[in-house]
PDB file of N, CA and C in Angstrom:
ATOM      1  N   ASP C   1       0.845  -1.169   0.000  1.00 62.00           N
ATOM      2  CA  ASP C   1       0.000   0.000   0.000  1.00 62.00           C
ATOM      3  C   ASP C   1       0.899   1.244   0.000  1.00 62.00           C
ATOM      4  N   PRO C   2       0.901   2.000  -1.089  1.00 67.00           N
ATOM      5  CA  PRO C   2       1.782   3.167  -1.184  1.00 67.00           C
ATOM      6  C   PRO C   2       1.513   4.238  -0.129  1.00 67.00           C
ATOM      7  N   SER C   3       0.287   4.371   0.311  1.00 73.00           N
ATOM      8  CA  SER C   3      -0.019   5.427   1.272  1.00 73.00           C
ATOM      9  C   SER C   3       0.517   5.126   2.673  1.00 73.00           C
ATOM     10  N   THR C   4       0.516   3.859   3.078  1.00 68.00           N
ATOM     11  CA  THR C   4       0.993   3.496   4.421  1.00 68.00           C
ATOM     12  C   THR C   4       2.361   2.843   4.405  1.00 68.00           C
ATOM     13  N   GLN C   5       2.896   2.523   3.231  1.00 67.00           N
ATOM     14  CA  GLN C   5       4.191   1.847   3.088  1.00 67.00           C
ATOM     15  C   GLN C   5       4.212   0.486   3.779  1.00 67.00           C
ATOM     16  N   GLN C   6       3.051  -0.178   3.839  1.00 71.00           N
ATOM     17  CA  GLN C   6       2.966  -1.515   4.407  1.00 71.00           C
ATOM     18  C   GLN C   6       2.582  -2.502   3.318  1.00 71.00           C
ATOM     19  N   ILE C   7       3.002  -3.748   3.538  1.00 76.00           N
ATOM     20  CA  ILE C   7       2.610  -4.801   2.605  1.00 76.00           C
ATOM     21  C   ILE C   7       1.199  -5.246   2.951  1.00 76.00           C
ATOM     22  N   VAL C   8       0.341  -5.272   1.956  1.00 73.00           N
ATOM     23  CA  VAL C   8      -1.033  -5.729   2.132  1.00 73.00           C
ATOM     24  C   VAL C   8      -1.156  -7.044   1.377  1.00 73.00           C
ATOM     25  N   PRO C   9      -1.507  -8.122   2.079  1.00 78.00           N
ATOM     26  CA  PRO C   9      -1.569  -9.426   1.404  1.00 78.00           C
ATOM     27  C   PRO C   9      -2.710  -9.483   0.386  1.00 78.00           C
ATOM     28  N   VAL C  10      -2.422 -10.128  -0.728  1.00 79.00           N
ATOM     29  CA  VAL C  10      -3.464 -10.335  -1.726  1.00 79.00           C
ATOM     30  C   VAL C  10      -4.326 -11.507  -1.291  1.00 79.00           C
ATOM     31  N   GLU C  11      -5.390 -11.744  -2.014  1.00 83.00           N
ATOM     32  CA  GLU C  11      -6.378 -12.756  -1.636  1.00 83.00           C
ATOM     33  C   GLU C  11      -5.764 -14.156  -1.490  1.00 83.00           C
ATOM     34  N   ASP C  12      -4.852 -14.521  -2.369  1.00 90.00           N
ATOM     35  CA  ASP C  12      -4.285 -15.868  -2.329  1.00 90.00           C
ATOM     36  C   ASP C  12      -2.906 -15.916  -1.670  1.00 90.00           C
ATOM     37  N   CYS C  13      -2.618 -14.968  -0.791  1.00 91.00           N
ATOM     38  CA  CYS C  13      -1.322 -14.885  -0.133  1.00 91.00           C
ATOM     39  C   CYS C  13      -1.006 -16.151   0.661  1.00 91.00           C
ATOM     40  N   ILE C  14      -1.957 -16.658   1.425  1.00 93.00           N
ATOM     41  CA  ILE C  14      -1.724 -17.865   2.220  1.00 93.00           C
ATOM     42  C   ILE C  14      -1.440 -19.061   1.313  1.00 93.00           C
ATOM     43  N   ASN C  15      -2.105 -19.126   0.171  1.00 95.00           N
ATOM     44  CA  ASN C  15      -1.834 -20.215  -0.777  1.00 95.00           C
ATOM     45  C   ASN C  15      -0.422 -20.119  -1.326  1.00 95.00           C
ATOM     46  N   TRP C  16       0.027 -18.913  -1.627  1.00 94.00           N
ATOM     47  CA  TRP C  16       1.387 -18.709  -2.123  1.00 94.00           C
ATOM     48  C   TRP C  16       2.394 -19.140  -1.069  1.00 94.00           C
ATOM     49  N   LEU C  17       2.151 -18.753   0.181  1.00 96.00           N
ATOM     50  CA  LEU C  17       3.059 -19.124   1.269  1.00 96.00           C
ATOM     51  C   LEU C  17       3.100 -20.639   1.466  1.00 96.00           C
ATOM     52  N   GLN C  18       1.953 -21.285   1.365  1.00 96.00           N
ATOM     53  CA  GLN C  18       1.919 -22.740   1.503  1.00 96.00           C
ATOM     54  C   GLN C  18       2.634 -23.425   0.343  1.00 96.00           C
ATOM     55  N   ASP C  19       2.519 -22.862  -0.847  1.00 96.00           N
ATOM     56  CA  ASP C  19       3.273 -23.397  -1.995  1.00 96.00           C
ATOM     57  C   ASP C  19       4.775 -23.250  -1.764  1.00 96.00           C
ATOM     58  N   LEU C  20       5.186 -22.117  -1.238  1.00 96.00           N
ATOM     59  CA  LEU C  20       6.589 -21.893  -0.929  1.00 96.00           C
ATOM     60  C   LEU C  20       7.077 -22.881   0.122  1.00 96.00           C
ATOM     61  N   GLN C  21       6.261 -23.118   1.121  1.00 97.00           N
ATOM     62  CA  GLN C  21       6.607 -24.074   2.163  1.00 97.00           C
ATOM     63  C   GLN C  21       6.782 -25.482   1.581  1.00 97.00           C
ATOM     64  N   ARG C  22       5.881 -25.888   0.704  1.00 96.00           N
ATOM     65  CA  ARG C  22       5.990 -27.211   0.062  1.00 96.00           C
ATOM     66  C   ARG C  22       7.241 -27.304  -0.797  1.00 96.00           C
ATOM     67  N   ALA C  23       7.547 -26.244  -1.524  1.00 95.00           N
ATOM     68  CA  ALA C  23       8.745 -26.248  -2.368  1.00 95.00           C
ATOM     69  C   ALA C  23      10.005 -26.368  -1.505  1.00 95.00           C
ATOM     70  N   LEU C  24      10.026 -25.680  -0.384  1.00 95.00           N
ATOM     71  CA  LEU C  24      11.189 -25.751   0.498  1.00 95.00           C
ATOM     72  C   LEU C  24      11.334 -27.131   1.135  1.00 95.00           C
ATOM     73  N   ARG C  25      10.228 -27.770   1.424  1.00 95.00           N
ATOM     74  CA  ARG C  25      10.295 -29.133   1.974  1.00 95.00           C
ATOM     75  C   ARG C  25      10.875 -30.106   0.958  1.00 95.00           C
ATOM     76  N   ARG C  26      10.646 -29.837  -0.311  1.00 94.00           N
ATOM     77  CA  ARG C  26      11.155 -30.706  -1.378  1.00 94.00           C
ATOM     78  C   ARG C  26      12.549 -30.295  -1.851  1.00 94.00           C
ATOM     79  N   ASP C  27      13.071 -29.215  -1.308  1.00 90.00           N
ATOM     80  CA  ASP C  27      14.384 -28.721  -1.698  1.00 90.00           C
ATOM     81  C   ASP C  27      15.436 -29.795  -1.425  1.00 90.00           C
ATOM     82  N   GLU C  28      16.303 -30.014  -2.378  1.00 86.00           N
ATOM     83  CA  GLU C  28      17.344 -31.035  -2.265  1.00 86.00           C
ATOM     84  C   GLU C  28      18.302 -30.668  -1.124  1.00 86.00           C
ATOM     85  N   ASP C  29      18.422 -31.566  -0.134  1.00 82.00           N
ATOM     86  CA  ASP C  29      19.245 -31.282   1.041  1.00 82.00           C
ATOM     87  C   ASP C  29      20.716 -31.072   0.715  1.00 82.00           C
ATOM     88  N   ALA C  30      21.211 -31.755  -0.309  1.00 80.00           N
ATOM     89  CA  ALA C  30      22.642 -31.679  -0.617  1.00 80.00           C
ATOM     90  C   ALA C  30      23.066 -30.281  -1.059  1.00 80.00           C
ATOM     91  N   PHE C  31      22.230 -29.600  -1.853  1.00 80.00           N
ATOM     92  CA  PHE C  31      22.620 -28.294  -2.396  1.00 80.00           C
ATOM     93  C   PHE C  31      21.649 -27.171  -2.042  1.00 80.00           C
ATOM     94  N   ARG C  32      20.429 -27.464  -1.684  1.00 85.00           N
ATOM     95  CA  ARG C  32      19.388 -26.505  -1.298  1.00 85.00           C
ATOM     96  C   ARG C  32      19.265 -25.325  -2.261  1.00 85.00           C
ATOM     97  N   PRO C  33      19.046 -25.608  -3.557  1.00 86.00           N
ATOM     98  CA  PRO C  33      18.996 -24.512  -4.542  1.00 86.00           C
ATOM     99  C   PRO C  33      17.851 -23.526  -4.315  1.00 86.00           C
ATOM    100  N   ILE C  34      16.711 -24.001  -3.848  1.00 90.00           N
ATOM    101  CA  ILE C  34      15.576 -23.092  -3.636  1.00 90.00           C
ATOM    102  C   ILE C  34      15.885 -22.137  -2.491  1.00 90.00           C
ATOM    103  N   SER C  35      16.428 -22.667  -1.408  1.00 90.00           N
ATOM    104  CA  SER C  35      16.780 -21.830  -0.262  1.00 90.00           C
ATOM    105  C   SER C  35      17.825 -20.787  -0.639  1.00 90.00           C
ATOM    106  N   ILE C  36      18.806 -21.205  -1.418  1.00 86.00           N
ATOM    107  CA  ILE C  36      19.860 -20.281  -1.854  1.00 86.00           C
ATOM    108  C   ILE C  36      19.274 -19.172  -2.729  1.00 86.00           C
ATOM    109  N   LEU C  37      18.395 -19.544  -3.638  1.00 89.00           N
ATOM    110  CA  LEU C  37      17.771 -18.559  -4.516  1.00 89.00           C
ATOM    111  C   LEU C  37      16.926 -17.567  -3.720  1.00 89.00           C
ATOM    112  N   LEU C  38      16.183 -18.053  -2.736  1.00 92.00           N
ATOM    113  CA  LEU C  38      15.377 -17.157  -1.898  1.00 92.00           C
ATOM    114  C   LEU C  38      16.272 -16.189  -1.127  1.00 92.00           C
ATOM    115  N   GLY C  39      17.448 -16.676  -0.714  1.00 89.00           N
ATOM    116  CA  GLY C  39      18.400 -15.794  -0.034  1.00 89.00           C
ATOM    117  C   GLY C  39      18.929 -14.715  -0.962  1.00 89.00           C
ATOM    118  N   GLN C  40      19.239 -15.101  -2.206  1.00 88.00           N
ATOM    119  CA  GLN C  40      19.731 -14.117  -3.175  1.00 88.00           C
ATOM    120  C   GLN C  40      18.660 -13.084  -3.502  1.00 88.00           C
ATOM    121  N   TRP C  41      17.409 -13.506  -3.544  1.00 91.00           N
ATOM    122  CA  TRP C  41      16.306 -12.599  -3.838  1.00 91.00           C
ATOM    123  C   TRP C  41      15.872 -11.787  -2.625  1.00 91.00           C
ATOM    124  N   LYS C  42      16.424 -12.084  -1.447  1.00 93.00           N
ATOM    125  CA  LYS C  42      16.099 -11.395  -0.191  1.00 93.00           C
ATOM    126  C   LYS C  42      14.609 -11.477   0.142  1.00 93.00           C
ATOM    127  N   VAL C  43      14.047 -12.654  -0.046  1.00 94.00           N
ATOM    128  CA  VAL C  43      12.611 -12.869   0.191  1.00 94.00           C
ATOM    129  C   VAL C  43      12.254 -12.696   1.663  1.00 94.00           C
ATOM    130  N   VAL C  44      13.108 -13.185   2.547  1.00 95.00           N
ATOM    131  CA  VAL C  44      12.808 -13.076   3.981  1.00 95.00           C
ATOM    132  C   VAL C  44      12.758 -11.612   4.397  1.00 95.00           C
ATOM    133  N   GLU C  45      13.801 -10.857   4.061  1.00 93.00           N
ATOM    134  CA  GLU C  45      13.876  -9.463   4.491  1.00 93.00           C
ATOM    135  C   GLU C  45      12.845  -8.566   3.816  1.00 93.00           C
ATOM    136  N   GLN C  46      12.617  -8.802   2.523  1.00 91.00           N
ATOM    137  CA  GLN C  46      11.790  -7.869   1.763  1.00 91.00           C
ATOM    138  C   GLN C  46      10.323  -8.263   1.664  1.00 91.00           C
ATOM    139  N   LYS C  47      10.010  -9.529   1.915  1.00 91.00           N
ATOM    140  CA  LYS C  47       8.613  -9.965   1.776  1.00 91.00           C
ATOM    141  C   LYS C  47       8.056 -10.585   3.048  1.00 91.00           C
ATOM    142  N   LEU C  48       8.739 -11.614   3.579  1.00 95.00           N
ATOM    143  CA  LEU C  48       8.163 -12.367   4.693  1.00 95.00           C
ATOM    144  C   LEU C  48       8.092 -11.551   5.986  1.00 95.00           C
ATOM    145  N   LEU C  49       9.186 -10.923   6.376  1.00 93.00           N
ATOM    146  CA  LEU C  49       9.163 -10.154   7.623  1.00 93.00           C
ATOM    147  C   LEU C  49       8.224  -8.944   7.560  1.00 93.00           C
ATOM    148  N   PRO C  50       8.213  -8.170   6.472  1.00 91.00           N
ATOM    149  CA  PRO C  50       7.221  -7.091   6.394  1.00 91.00           C
ATOM    150  C   PRO C  50       5.778  -7.620   6.426  1.00 91.00           C
ATOM    151  N   LEU C  51       5.565  -8.791   5.856  1.00 92.00           N
ATOM    152  CA  LEU C  51       4.233  -9.396   5.883  1.00 92.00           C
ATOM    153  C   LEU C  51       3.839  -9.765   7.312  1.00 92.00           C
ATOM    154  N   VAL C  52       4.790 -10.274   8.091  1.00 92.00           N
ATOM    155  CA  VAL C  52       4.522 -10.586   9.500  1.00 92.00           C
ATOM    156  C   VAL C  52       4.143  -9.311  10.249  1.00 92.00           C
ATOM    157  N   LEU C  53       4.867  -8.246  10.007  1.00 90.00           N
ATOM    158  CA  LEU C  53       4.592  -6.993  10.716  1.00 90.00           C
ATOM    159  C   LEU C  53       3.230  -6.407  10.354  1.00 90.00           C
ATOM    160  N   SER C  54       2.829  -6.542   9.104  1.00 87.00           N
ATOM    161  CA  SER C  54       1.558  -5.934   8.694  1.00 87.00           C
ATOM    162  C   SER C  54       0.353  -6.843   8.939  1.00 87.00           C
ATOM    163  N   CYS C  55       0.593  -8.135   9.154  1.00 88.00           N
ATOM    164  CA  CYS C  55      -0.523  -9.082   9.339  1.00 88.00           C
ATOM    165  C   CYS C  55      -0.374  -9.874  10.627  1.00 88.00           C
ATOM    166  N   ARG C  56       0.112  -9.240  11.662  1.00 88.00           N
ATOM    167  CA  ARG C  56       0.454  -9.962  12.896  1.00 88.00           C
ATOM    168  C   ARG C  56      -0.731 -10.650  13.568  1.00 88.00           C
ATOM    169  N   TYR C  57      -1.944 -10.311  13.218  1.00 91.00           N
ATOM    170  CA  TYR C  57      -3.115 -10.935  13.850  1.00 91.00           C
ATOM    171  C   TYR C  57      -3.718 -12.047  13.004  1.00 91.00           C
ATOM    172  N   ASN C  58      -3.129 -12.329  11.857  1.00 91.00           N
ATOM    173  CA  ASN C  58      -3.592 -13.422  10.997  1.00 91.00           C
ATOM    174  C   ASN C  58      -2.798 -14.677  11.373  1.00 91.00           C
ATOM    175  N   THR C  59      -3.354 -15.481  12.260  1.00 94.00           N
ATOM    176  CA  THR C  59      -2.639 -16.611  12.850  1.00 94.00           C
ATOM    177  C   THR C  59      -2.178 -17.622  11.817  1.00 94.00           C
ATOM    178  N   SER C  60      -3.017 -18.001  10.884  1.00 94.00           N
ATOM    179  CA  SER C  60      -2.623 -19.015   9.901  1.00 94.00           C
ATOM    180  C   SER C  60      -1.490 -18.510   9.007  1.00 94.00           C
ATOM    181  N   LEU C  61      -1.530 -17.253   8.638  1.00 95.00           N
ATOM    182  CA  LEU C  61      -0.474 -16.673   7.821  1.00 95.00           C
ATOM    183  C   LEU C  61       0.848 -16.627   8.589  1.00 95.00           C
ATOM    184  N   ILE C  62       0.801 -16.212   9.844  1.00 96.00           N
ATOM    185  CA  ILE C  62       2.006 -16.119  10.672  1.00 96.00           C
ATOM    186  C   ILE C  62       2.599 -17.500  10.910  1.00 96.00           C
ATOM    187  N   LEU C  63       1.776 -18.490  11.208  1.00 97.00           N
ATOM    188  CA  LEU C  63       2.278 -19.847  11.440  1.00 97.00           C
ATOM    189  C   LEU C  63       2.939 -20.416  10.191  1.00 97.00           C
ATOM    190  N   THR C  64       2.377 -20.140   9.038  1.00 97.00           N
ATOM    191  CA  THR C  64       2.973 -20.608   7.792  1.00 97.00           C
ATOM    192  C   THR C  64       4.332 -19.947   7.563  1.00 97.00           C
ATOM    193  N   ILE C  65       4.429 -18.662   7.828  1.00 96.00           N
ATOM    194  CA  ILE C  65       5.705 -17.961   7.679  1.00 96.00           C
ATOM    195  C   ILE C  65       6.730 -18.510   8.671  1.00 96.00           C
ATOM    196  N   VAL C  66       6.312 -18.791   9.889  1.00 97.00           N
ATOM    197  CA  VAL C  66       7.233 -19.353  10.879  1.00 97.00           C
ATOM    198  C   VAL C  66       7.744 -20.718  10.411  1.00 97.00           C
ATOM    199  N   LYS C  67       6.877 -21.535   9.835  1.00 97.00           N
ATOM    200  CA  LYS C  67       7.300 -22.839   9.305  1.00 97.00           C
ATOM    201  C   LYS C  67       8.332 -22.661   8.190  1.00 97.00           C
ATOM    202  N   ILE C  68       8.113 -21.671   7.346  1.00 97.00           N
ATOM    203  CA  ILE C  68       9.064 -21.378   6.270  1.00 97.00           C
ATOM    204  C   ILE C  68      10.411 -20.951   6.859  1.00 97.00           C
ATOM    205  N   LEU C  69      10.365 -20.091   7.866  1.00 96.00           N
ATOM    206  CA  LEU C  69      11.602 -19.623   8.493  1.00 96.00           C
ATOM    207  C   LEU C  69      12.357 -20.760   9.174  1.00 96.00           C
ATOM    208  N   VAL C  70      11.638 -21.700   9.770  1.00 95.00           N
ATOM    209  CA  VAL C  70      12.283 -22.857  10.384  1.00 95.00           C
ATOM    210  C   VAL C  70      13.015 -23.675   9.327  1.00 95.00           C
ATOM    211  N   ILE C  71      12.367 -23.900   8.191  1.00 94.00           N
ATOM    212  CA  ILE C  71      12.999 -24.665   7.114  1.00 94.00           C
ATOM    213  C   ILE C  71      14.236 -23.927   6.600  1.00 94.00           C
ATOM    214  N   LEU C  72      14.124 -22.621   6.444  1.00 93.00           N
ATOM    215  CA  LEU C  72      15.236 -21.831   5.906  1.00 93.00           C
ATOM    216  C   LEU C  72      16.420 -21.735   6.866  1.00 93.00           C
ATOM    217  N   THR C  73      16.193 -21.952   8.153  1.00 91.00           N
ATOM    218  CA  THR C  73      17.275 -21.816   9.119  1.00 91.00           C
ATOM    219  C   THR C  73      17.884 -23.155   9.522  1.00 91.00           C
ATOM    220  N   LYS C  74      17.540 -24.227   8.816  1.00 87.00           N
ATOM    221  CA  LYS C  74      18.190 -25.513   9.077  1.00 87.00           C
ATOM    222  C   LYS C  74      19.669 -25.389   8.740  1.00 87.00           C
ATOM    223  N   PRO C  75      20.527 -26.087   9.494  1.00 85.00           N
ATOM    224  CA  PRO C  75      21.955 -26.072   9.135  1.00 85.00           C
ATOM    225  C   PRO C  75      22.151 -26.643   7.727  1.00 85.00           C
ATOM    226  N   ILE C  76      23.096 -26.075   6.992  1.00 78.00           N
ATOM    227  CA  ILE C  76      23.315 -26.543   5.628  1.00 78.00           C
ATOM    228  C   ILE C  76      24.595 -27.368   5.541  1.00 78.00           C
ATOM    229  N   SER C  77      24.616 -28.238   4.562  1.00 78.00           N
ATOM    230  CA  SER C  77      25.775 -29.101   4.350  1.00 78.00           C
ATOM    231  C   SER C  77      26.903 -28.316   3.684  1.00 78.00           C
ATOM    232  N   GLU C  78      28.094 -28.923   3.665  1.00 82.00           N
ATOM    233  CA  GLU C  78      29.229 -28.295   2.988  1.00 82.00           C
ATOM    234  C   GLU C  78      28.942 -28.121   1.494  1.00 82.00           C
ATOM    235  N   ASN C  79      28.275 -29.103   0.883  1.00 78.00           N
ATOM    236  CA  ASN C  79      27.920 -28.992  -0.537  1.00 78.00           C
ATOM    237  C   ASN C  79      27.023 -27.783  -0.785  1.00 78.00           C
ATOM    238  N   ALA C  80      26.063 -27.563   0.127  1.00 76.00           N
ATOM    239  CA  ALA C  80      25.168 -26.419  -0.028  1.00 76.00           C
ATOM    240  C   ALA C  80      25.926 -25.106   0.143  1.00 76.00           C
ATOM    241  N   LYS C  81      26.891 -25.083   1.072  1.00 78.00           N
ATOM    242  CA  LYS C  81      27.708 -23.875   1.243  1.00 78.00           C
ATOM    243  C   LYS C  81      28.504 -23.578  -0.022  1.00 78.00           C
ATOM    244  N   ASN C  82      29.079 -24.630  -0.613  1.00 78.00           N
ATOM    245  CA  ASN C  82      29.834 -24.457  -1.858  1.00 78.00           C
ATOM    246  C   ASN C  82      28.923 -24.000  -2.990  1.00 78.00           C
ATOM    247  N   ALA C  83      27.706 -24.567  -3.052  1.00 74.00           N
ATOM    248  CA  ALA C  83      26.757 -24.183  -4.100  1.00 74.00           C
ATOM    249  C   ALA C  83      26.345 -22.724  -3.943  1.00 74.00           C
ATOM    250  N   ALA C  84      26.226 -22.255  -2.720  1.00 74.00           N
ATOM    251  CA  ALA C  84      25.834 -20.867  -2.476  1.00 74.00           C
ATOM    252  C   ALA C  84      26.916 -19.896  -2.936  1.00 74.00           C
ATOM    253  N   ASN C  85      28.161 -20.350  -2.957  1.00 75.00           N
ATOM    254  CA  ASN C  85      29.267 -19.491  -3.368  1.00 75.00           C
ATOM    255  C   ASN C  85      29.532 -19.529  -4.864  1.00 75.00           C
ATOM    256  N   MET C  86      28.774 -20.317  -5.601  1.00 71.00           N
ATOM    257  CA  MET C  86      29.002 -20.428  -7.040  1.00 71.00           C
ATOM    258  C   MET C  86      28.194 -19.396  -7.800  1.00 71.00           C
ATOM    259  N   ILE C  87      28.763 -18.899  -8.845  1.00 60.00           N
ATOM    260  CA  ILE C  87      28.081 -17.980  -9.752  1.00 60.00           C
ATOM    261  C   ILE C  87      27.663 -18.802 -10.962  1.00 60.00           C
ATOM    262  N   ILE C  88      26.378 -18.783 -11.247  1.00 58.00           N
ATOM    263  CA  ILE C  88      25.872 -19.558 -12.378  1.00 58.00           C
ATOM    264  C   ILE C  88      25.502 -18.605 -13.498  1.00 58.00           C
ATOM    265  N   ASP C  89      26.149 -18.756 -14.635  1.00 54.00           N
ATOM    266  CA  ASP C  89      25.889 -17.932 -15.805  1.00 54.00           C
ATOM    267  C   ASP C  89      25.006 -18.751 -16.742  1.00 54.00           C
ATOM    268  N   THR C  90      23.695 -18.471 -16.706  1.00 52.00           N
ATOM    269  CA  THR C  90      22.765 -19.268 -17.517  1.00 52.00           C
ATOM    270  C   THR C  90      22.897 -18.983 -18.999  1.00 52.00           C
ATOM    271  N   ARG C  91      23.389 -17.820 -19.362  1.00 60.00           N
ATOM    272  CA  ARG C  91      23.558 -17.495 -20.787  1.00 60.00           C
ATOM    273  C   ARG C  91      24.674 -18.301 -21.428  1.00 60.00           C
ATOM    274  N   ARG C  92      25.746 -18.484 -20.681  1.00 60.00           N
ATOM    275  CA  ARG C  92      26.890 -19.196 -21.224  1.00 60.00           C
ATOM    276  C   ARG C  92      26.909 -20.666 -20.829  1.00 60.00           C
ATOM    277  N   GLY C  93      26.062 -21.037 -19.865  1.00 54.00           N
ATOM    278  CA  GLY C  93      25.998 -22.423 -19.437  1.00 54.00           C
ATOM    279  C   GLY C  93      27.206 -22.879 -18.634  1.00 54.00           C
ATOM    280  N   LYS C  94      27.800 -21.959 -17.852  1.00 54.00           N
ATOM    281  CA  LYS C  94      28.943 -22.352 -17.052  1.00 54.00           C
ATOM    282  C   LYS C  94      28.824 -21.795 -15.645  1.00 54.00           C
ATOM    283  N   THR C  95      29.589 -22.415 -14.738  1.00 54.00           N
ATOM    284  CA  THR C  95      29.599 -21.990 -13.357  1.00 54.00           C
ATOM    285  C   THR C  95      31.021 -21.690 -12.918  1.00 54.00           C
ATOM    286  N   GLU C  96      31.157 -20.817 -11.930  1.00 57.00           N
ATOM    287  CA  GLU C  96      32.471 -20.512 -11.374  1.00 57.00           C
ATOM    288  C   GLU C  96      32.287 -20.117  -9.923  1.00 57.00           C
ATOM    289  N   SER C  97      33.325 -20.239  -9.131  1.00 56.00           N
ATOM    290  CA  SER C  97      33.264 -19.880  -7.711  1.00 56.00           C
ATOM    291  C   SER C  97      33.291 -18.364  -7.567  1.00 56.00           C
ATOM    292  N   ALA C  98      32.588 -17.909  -6.542  1.00 53.00           N
ATOM    293  CA  ALA C  98      32.524 -16.454  -6.293  1.00 53.00           C
ATOM    294  C   ALA C  98      33.726 -15.992  -5.515  1.00 53.00           C
TER     295      ALA C  98
END
């Protein structure tokens, strides 16, 4: 909402969050590409936390976000750490360490 500078959830916001939660549960433990991508996109800082602040009385929405945060804060393997440090150039089809 431009007038209040708060995030206002759309009608299917809870469905989107539940889809995100399911995708994170299916994320490959060895490399965790979905979790890494969400970190690069700053989804937690720019979307999830502002949503918690603006919808703090919506229990189902908050619980779903907490479940997502729990999944995102699991310890990661060495392979996942290495994958997070790689730069993937999709245009050229090659990868290199950051």
